[in-house]
Coordinates of C-alpha atoms and ligand atoms in Angstrom, one line a residue:
M213 CA 0.0 0.0 0.0
K214 CA 1.2 3.5 -0.8
I215 CA 0.3 7.0 0.2
G216 CA -0.6 9.6 -2.5
V217 CA -0.7 13.3 -1.8
D218 CA -2.2 15.8 -4.1
I219 CA -1.4 19.5 -3.4
G220 CA -4.1 21.4 -5.1
G221 CA -4.9 25.1 -5.6
Q222 CA -7.6 25.0 -3.0
H223 CA -6.8 22.0 -0.7
V224 CA -4.4 19.3 0.2
A225 CA -5.6 15.7 -0.3
V226 CA -4.1 12.5 1.0
G227 CA -5.1 8.9 0.1
L228 CA -4.2 5.3 0.7
V229 CA -3.6 3.7 -2.7
E230 CA -3.2 0.1 -3.9
N231 CA -2.3 0.1 -7.6
D232 CA -5.3 1.8 -9.3
N233 CA -7.5 1.6 -6.2
L234 CA -7.9 4.7 -4.0
I235 CA -9.0 2.9 -0.9
V236 CA -9.8 6.0 1.2
D237 CA -8.9 9.7 1.1
K238 CA -9.3 12.9 3.0
S239 CA -8.7 16.5 2.3
E240 CA -8.3 19.9 3.9
L241 CA -9.0 23.3 2.4
Y242 CA -6.6 26.2 2.8
S243 CA -7.9 29.0 5.1
A244 CA -7.2 32.6 4.4
E245 CA -4.6 32.4 7.2
D246 CA -2.9 29.4 5.6
R247 CA -2.2 31.3 2.5
E248 CA -0.1 33.8 4.5
H249 CA 2.3 31.1 5.4
I250 CA 1.6 28.6 2.7
E251 CA 4.8 26.5 3.0
D252 CA 4.2 25.7 6.7
A253 CA 0.5 25.1 6.0
I254 CA 1.2 22.6 3.3
V255 CA 3.7 20.7 5.5
E256 CA 1.3 20.7 8.5
K257 CA -1.7 19.5 6.4
I258 CA 0.2 16.7 4.8
V259 CA 1.6 15.5 8.1
R260 CA -1.7 15.7 9.9
E261 CA -3.7 14.1 7.2
I262 CA -1.3 11.2 6.8
N263 CA -1.3 10.5 10.5
E264 CA -5.0 10.8 10.7
I265 CA -5.8 8.6 7.7
L266 CA -3.5 5.8 9.1
E267 CA -5.1 6.0 12.5
E268 CA -8.6 6.1 11.3
N269 CA -8.1 3.0 9.2
N270 CA -6.0 1.1 11.7
I271 CA -3.0 1.0 9.5
T272 CA 0.6 1.3 10.8
M273 CA 3.3 3.1 8.9
D274 CA 5.3 -0.1 8.3
K275 CA 2.5 -1.2 5.9
I276 CA 3.3 1.8 3.7
E277 CA 5.8 1.3 0.9
S278 CA 6.3 4.9 -0.1
I279 CA 4.8 8.4 -0.2
G280 CA 4.3 10.1 -3.5
I281 CA 3.4 13.8 -3.8
G282 CA 2.0 15.7 -6.7
S283 CA 2.2 19.5 -6.7
P284 CA 1.4 22.2 -9.2
G285 CA 4.2 24.1 -10.8
T286 CA 7.8 23.4 -11.8
I287 CA 9.4 20.6 -9.8
S288 CA 13.1 19.7 -9.5
G289 CA 14.2 16.8 -7.3
G290 CA 12.5 17.4 -3.9
S291 CA 11.7 21.0 -4.5
I292 CA 8.9 23.0 -5.9
V293 CA 10.9 25.5 -7.9
K294 CA 7.9 27.7 -8.7
A295 CA 4.1 27.3 -8.3
G296 CA 2.6 30.6 -9.2
N297 CA -1.0 29.7 -8.2
L298 CA 0.2 29.0 -4.6
G299 CA 2.9 31.6 -4.5
L300 CA 5.6 29.0 -3.9
K301 CA 9.2 29.5 -4.9
D302 CA 12.3 27.3 -4.2
F303 CA 10.5 25.3 -1.5
N304 CA 12.2 22.1 -0.6
L305 CA 9.1 20.1 0.4
L306 CA 10.8 16.7 0.6
D307 CA 13.4 17.9 3.1
R308 CA 10.7 19.3 5.3
L309 CA 8.7 16.0 5.1
K310 CA 11.8 13.9 5.9
E311 CA 11.7 15.4 9.4
H312 CA 8.4 13.6 9.8
F313 CA 8.4 10.4 7.8
D314 CA 11.1 7.8 7.3
K315 CA 9.9 6.4 3.9
P316 CA 10.9 6.6 0.3
M317 CA 9.3 9.8 -1.1
H318 CA 9.1 11.4 -4.5
L319 CA 7.6 14.6 -5.8
R320 CA 6.3 15.3 -9.3
N321 CA 4.1 17.8 -11.1
D322 CA 0.5 17.2 -10.4
G323 CA -0.7 17.2 -14.0
K324 CA 1.9 14.6 -14.8
C325 CA 0.9 12.5 -11.8
A326 CA -2.7 12.5 -13.1
A327 CA -1.6 11.6 -16.6
L328 CA 0.5 8.7 -15.3
A329 CA -2.6 7.3 -13.5
E330 CA -4.6 7.5 -16.7
K331 CA -1.8 6.0 -18.8
A332 CA -1.2 3.1 -16.3
Y333 CA -4.8 2.2 -15.5
G334 CA -7.3 4.5 -17.1
S335 CA -8.4 6.1 -20.4
L336 CA -5.0 6.3 -22.0
K337 CA -4.0 2.7 -21.2
D338 CA -4.1 1.4 -24.8
Y339 CA -2.5 4.4 -26.5
D340 CA 1.2 5.3 -27.2
D341 CA 0.9 8.9 -28.3
A342 CA -1.4 10.8 -26.0
L343 CA -2.1 14.1 -24.5
F344 CA -3.5 14.7 -21.1
L345 CA -5.0 18.1 -20.1
N346 CA -5.9 18.7 -16.5
I347 CA -8.4 21.5 -16.5
G348 CA -9.2 22.7 -13.0
T349 CA -7.9 25.6 -10.9
G350 CA -5.2 26.0 -13.6
V351 CA -4.4 24.0 -16.7
G352 CA -1.7 21.3 -16.4
G353 CA -0.9 18.4 -18.6
A354 CA 1.4 15.9 -20.0
A355 CA 2.4 14.3 -23.3
F356 CA 3.2 10.7 -24.0
L357 CA 5.2 9.8 -27.1
G358 CA 5.8 6.2 -28.0
G359 CA 4.3 5.3 -24.7
K360 CA 6.8 7.4 -22.7
L361 CA 6.0 10.4 -20.6
L362 CA 7.9 13.4 -21.7
E363 CA 9.6 14.9 -18.7
P364 CA 11.4 18.3 -18.7
K365 CA 15.1 18.3 -17.9
R366 CA 16.0 22.0 -17.7
Y367 CA 13.0 24.3 -17.6
S368 CA 9.4 24.0 -16.8
G369 CA 8.7 22.0 -19.9
F370 CA 5.4 20.8 -21.1
E371 CA 3.5 23.3 -19.0
F372 CA 0.6 23.5 -21.5
G373 CA -1.2 26.0 -19.3
H374 CA 1.4 28.7 -19.9
M375 CA 1.3 28.5 -23.7
V376 CA 0.3 32.0 -24.8
I377 CA -3.0 32.0 -26.8
E378 CA -3.6 35.8 -26.7
K379 CA -1.1 38.5 -27.5
D380 CA -1.0 41.1 -24.7
G381 CA -3.8 39.2 -22.9
I382 CA -4.6 38.7 -19.2
E383 CA -1.7 38.7 -16.8
C384 CA -0.7 35.3 -15.5
T385 CA 0.9 34.3 -12.2
C386 CA 3.9 33.0 -14.2
G387 CA 4.8 36.6 -15.3
K388 CA 3.6 36.3 -18.9
K389 CA 0.4 37.6 -20.5
G390 CA -2.3 35.7 -22.3
C391 CA -1.6 32.2 -21.0
F392 CA -3.9 29.4 -22.0
E393 CA -4.9 28.8 -18.3
R394 CA -6.1 32.4 -17.9
Y395 CA -8.9 31.6 -20.4
A396 CA -9.4 27.8 -20.3
S397 CA -9.3 26.9 -16.5
I398 CA -12.5 26.1 -14.6
K399 CA -11.4 28.9 -12.2
S400 CA -11.4 31.5 -15.0
L401 CA -14.9 30.3 -16.1
K402 CA -16.1 30.4 -12.5
N403 CA -14.8 34.0 -12.0
K404 CA -16.6 35.2 -15.1
V405 CA -19.8 33.4 -14.4
T406 CA -20.1 34.5 -10.7
S407 CA -19.3 38.1 -11.6
A408 CA -21.9 38.1 -14.5
L409 CA -24.5 36.7 -12.0
N410 CA -23.4 39.0 -9.2
L411 CA -22.7 36.1 -6.9
E412 CA -20.4 36.2 -3.9
G413 CA -18.7 33.7 -1.8
D414 CA -17.3 30.3 -2.5
I415 CA -19.2 28.4 -5.2
S416 CA -18.2 24.8 -5.9
G417 CA -17.4 23.6 -9.4
R418 CA -20.3 21.2 -9.1
Y419 CA -22.8 23.8 -8.1
M420 CA -21.7 26.0 -11.0
R421 CA -22.0 23.1 -13.5
E422 CA -25.4 22.0 -12.3
N423 CA -27.1 25.3 -11.6
L424 CA -25.4 28.3 -13.1
L425 CA -24.5 27.5 -16.7
D426 CA -27.9 28.3 -18.4
M427 CA -27.1 28.5 -22.1
N428 CA -30.4 30.4 -22.6
N429 CA -28.9 33.3 -20.7
P430 CA -27.1 35.3 -23.4
E431 CA -24.4 36.5 -21.1
I432 CA -23.6 33.0 -19.7
N433 CA -23.9 31.6 -23.2
K434 CA -21.2 34.0 -24.4
I435 CA -18.9 33.3 -21.4
V436 CA -19.2 29.5 -21.9
N437 CA -18.6 29.7 -25.6
E438 CA -15.5 31.8 -25.1
F439 CA -14.2 29.3 -22.5
L440 CA -14.8 26.4 -24.9
D441 CA -13.3 28.2 -27.8
S442 CA -10.1 28.8 -25.7
I443 CA -9.8 25.1 -24.9
V444 CA -10.2 24.2 -28.6
L445 CA -7.7 26.8 -29.6
G446 CA -5.1 25.5 -27.1
I447 CA -5.6 21.9 -28.0
N448 CA -5.2 22.7 -31.7
N449 CA -1.8 24.1 -31.0
L450 CA -0.9 21.0 -29.0
I451 CA -2.2 18.7 -31.7
D452 CA 0.1 20.4 -34.2
I453 CA 3.1 19.9 -32.0
F454 CA 2.5 16.4 -30.5
E455 CA 0.2 14.7 -33.1
P456 CA -1.6 12.6 -30.5
E457 CA -3.9 9.7 -31.2
I458 CA -6.0 10.7 -28.2
I459 CA -6.6 13.6 -25.9
C460 CA -7.8 13.0 -22.3
F461 CA -9.3 15.7 -20.1
G462 CA -8.9 15.5 -16.3
G463 CA -9.6 17.9 -13.4
S464 CA -13.0 19.4 -12.8
F465 CA -13.6 19.6 -16.5
S466 CA -13.8 15.8 -16.7
Y467 CA -17.1 16.1 -14.7
Y468 CA -18.7 17.8 -17.8
E469 CA -18.9 14.4 -19.5
G470 CA -22.5 13.8 -20.6
T471 CA -23.5 17.5 -20.2
E472 CA -24.9 19.5 -23.1
I473 CA -21.9 21.8 -22.8
F474 CA -19.4 19.1 -23.5
E475 CA -21.3 16.7 -25.7
N476 CA -22.9 19.4 -27.9
Y477 CA -21.1 22.7 -27.7
F478 CA -17.6 21.5 -27.1
K479 CA -17.6 18.6 -29.5
S480 CA -19.2 20.6 -32.3
K481 CA -16.4 23.2 -32.0
Y482 CA -13.8 20.5 -31.9
Y483 CA -15.1 18.4 -34.8
A484 CA -15.7 21.5 -36.9
L485 CA -11.9 21.3 -37.4
N486 CA -12.3 18.0 -39.2
G487 CA -11.4 19.5 -42.5
R488 CA -7.8 20.2 -41.4
F489 CA -7.1 16.6 -40.8
N490 CA -6.3 15.4 -44.3
E491 CA -5.6 11.9 -43.3
G492 CA -8.9 11.2 -41.5
E493 CA -10.2 11.7 -38.0
P494 CA -8.9 14.2 -35.5
P495 CA -7.6 12.8 -32.2
K496 CA -10.1 10.9 -30.1
L497 CA -11.5 12.8 -27.1
V498 CA -11.9 11.0 -23.7
M499 CA -12.5 12.0 -20.1
A500 CA -10.2 10.9 -17.3
T501 CA -11.3 7.5 -15.8
F502 CA -10.3 8.6 -12.3
K503 CA -11.6 12.2 -12.6
N504 CA -10.2 14.3 -9.7
N505 CA -8.7 11.2 -8.0
A506 CA -6.2 10.7 -10.8
G507 CA -3.7 13.0 -9.1
I508 CA -3.6 11.0 -5.8
I509 CA -3.4 7.7 -7.6
G510 CA -0.8 8.9 -10.0
A511 CA 1.3 10.4 -7.3
T512 CA 2.1 6.9 -6.1
I513 CA 3.5 5.8 -9.4
D514 CA 7.3 5.9 -9.5
Ligands
LIG129 ZN1 1.3 31.7 -17.4

């Protein structure tokens, strides 16, 4: 049995994982105060949640093979070099966790963790050349070529969310302007929808999906269409570069499977591009098998 940790933009989640099975998990949201000392808050939450989940399930630490952690941003060794959404820079997380746990530990970008789970056990299992796009608080992702995950060696490579899709566009936490994730993340959609409807407070992605996206409301219709256009624009760039057989969507966007927004609006925009694929069909579209759990499951894969 392994422990998987998923450091998200809104919370830290920990789970007990056996291969593709997330046996049990728990999570803690960041408070406003946590965000003022985010490094300590992340360490505290991981340590507390791991200890609690073991205790609650009557499992001792000697049953645990390893602890794998997924984090947003650029990762190098045991450090989070930069995670703009969380305001982290040069934070050696594994050194801090070694003070608490004597286990093999590894750290990897969260989008790549989720992609590895889908490749090993989920929607991408039978494909060699695949793209995974995690659309949630930000936009992360990964590419597989010939069955192998492409991993950056020098810079923050394969950070699809920071590909510029609009010249002089909206400022991004990475320092550039017009990044893909400023237009195509669920967070960007939520900000626009809540401000159009004059809503305040914390609204869940699920509540928005089920109650707020009324396509008969012209303002919402426009916002949703622009959001979907941005995703299609971004994946078109990625298709030209990586030539995948299949594209898998993870993160909160994967819960749009079966909705009118995905099945009708999104797919018609995507398949309208058919003409450009001289040799047949465009890459297949699938949703992540493990939805938002892909990060925790994939964090445990070495
Ligand atoms: Zn950016």
